[in-house]
Amino acid sequence: MDAYDTGRDAARGPGAAPEPEAETPSSAAAPVSVPPQGAAPEDTPLPAAAPLGTPPPDDAPPPEPRTGVAALSPRYQIGAALALAVVAVAVCVHLGMVFLHVAPSNTVTKTHGRAIDDWVYPEFEQNWKLFAPNPLQQNIAVQVRARISTADGGLRTTGWYDLSAQDGRDIDRNIVPSHTQQNELRRAWDFFTATHGSDNRPVGLRGDLSETYLRRIVELRLHRGGAAGEDGKLERVQVRSRTVNVTPPKWSTEKASSTPVYRVLPWWTVPAAEARGGVR
């Protein structure tokens, strides 16, 4: 060391070991931090969140497009719903008016007939009827009585047998009534009235046929019921109808007579082949 040396080495004197140089911050060892178990190292980059508006991956199915009313905006959806409601109400009113127009006369048509006609005519006029013929509003019973010759040569006349009431009782006791019980007598009487006038004379070529058909039905019913007895035989038969109007409901203003109306036919002679039950 010479006289020009200065600093800490000069103060320590000759032969002293040099003092180690202080480490700079750049060369100082940084503390090592150990990540917890299971945690990713600090130098592993985390996946970045997809920014808004990024299209879905190619393997994702595309959203289904909306169709129909759902594709409209809320304002137009409300308008479409109101339009459909108006159309539905108009269709229901129209169907109801046409139904009442073609239906038989009833309490509603008698009260609001003018409004129904104003709706139907002239654009929606109907030339057909819903019920043809109109439903019966009367109870019609077919009855018969017979003149019987007895074994001693006398004659006796039976009372009136209500054949329609007998059919009604048979139907009430039968779960599956036959076509004969339900319709034979009724159709025979309808056939007779359609081919005969109010004076009970035949009208047209089928008048005699309807008379024979009805006579054979009542003869068969009398034989089945034992009206002639063991030794008697049918000589003549007479048929009549008893018609009573159906009572209107309590809420109806319609008035109907409850007095029965009778239509009595003349006596018919029973052929000899049919007098003792030979009816086929």
mmCIF file with all atom_site columns, C-alpha atoms in Angstrom, residues 4 16 28 63 68 119 150-151 171 186 223 253 266 272:
data_model
loop_
_atom_site.group_PDB
_atom_site.id
_atom_site.type_symbol
_atom_site.label_atom_id
_atom_site.label_alt_id
_atom_site.label_comp_id
_atom_site.label_asym_id
_atom_site.label_entity_id
_atom_site.label_seq_id
_atom_site.pdbx_PDB_ins_code
_atom_site.Cartn_x
_atom_site.Cartn_y
_atom_site.Cartn_z
_atom_site.occupancy
_atom_site.B_iso_or_equiv
_atom_site.pdbx_formal_charge
_atom_site.auth_seq_id
_atom_site.auth_comp_id
_atom_site.auth_asym_id
_atom_site.auth_atom_id
_atom_site.pdbx_PDB_model_num
ATOM 1  C CA . TYR A 1 4   ? -1.935   7.359   -2.045  1.00 0.00 ? 4   TYR A CA 1
ATOM 2  C CA . ALA A 1 16  ? -5.062   -7.154  6.175   1.00 0.00 ? 16  ALA A CA 1
ATOM 3  C CA . ALA A 1 28  ? -29.127  -11.256 -4.359  1.00 0.00 ? 28  ALA A CA 1
ATOM 4  C CA . PRO A 1 63  ? -79.859  -22.647 -31.960 1.00 0.00 ? 63  PRO A CA 1
ATOM 5  C CA . GLY A 1 68  ? -94.770  -18.851 -36.463 1.00 0.00 ? 68  GLY A CA 1
ATOM 6  C CA . TRP A 1 119 ? -127.857 -12.750 -39.600 1.00 0.00 ? 119 TRP A CA 1
ATOM 7  C CA . THR A 1 150 ? -167.037 -67.655 -28.713 1.00 0.00 ? 150 THR A CA 1
ATOM 8  C CA . ALA A 1 151 ? -167.562 -71.431 -28.788 1.00 0.00 ? 151 ALA A CA 1
ATOM 9  C CA . ILE A 1 171 ? -137.933 -52.212 -23.661 1.00 0.00 ? 171 ILE A CA 1
ATOM 10 C CA . ARG A 1 186 ? -144.298 -47.258 -34.651 1.00 0.00 ? 186 ARG A CA 1
ATOM 11 C CA . HIS A 1 223 ? -152.951 -63.915 -30.517 1.00 0.00 ? 223 HIS A CA 1
ATOM 12 C CA . THR A 1 253 ? -143.639 -19.818 -22.417 1.00 0.00 ? 253 THR A CA 1
ATOM 13 C CA . PRO A 1 266 ? -162.958 -48.518 -39.008 1.00 0.00 ? 266 PRO A CA 1
ATOM 14 C CA . ALA A 1 272 ? -160.477 -66.913 -42.064 1.00 0.00 ? 272 ALA A CA 1
#
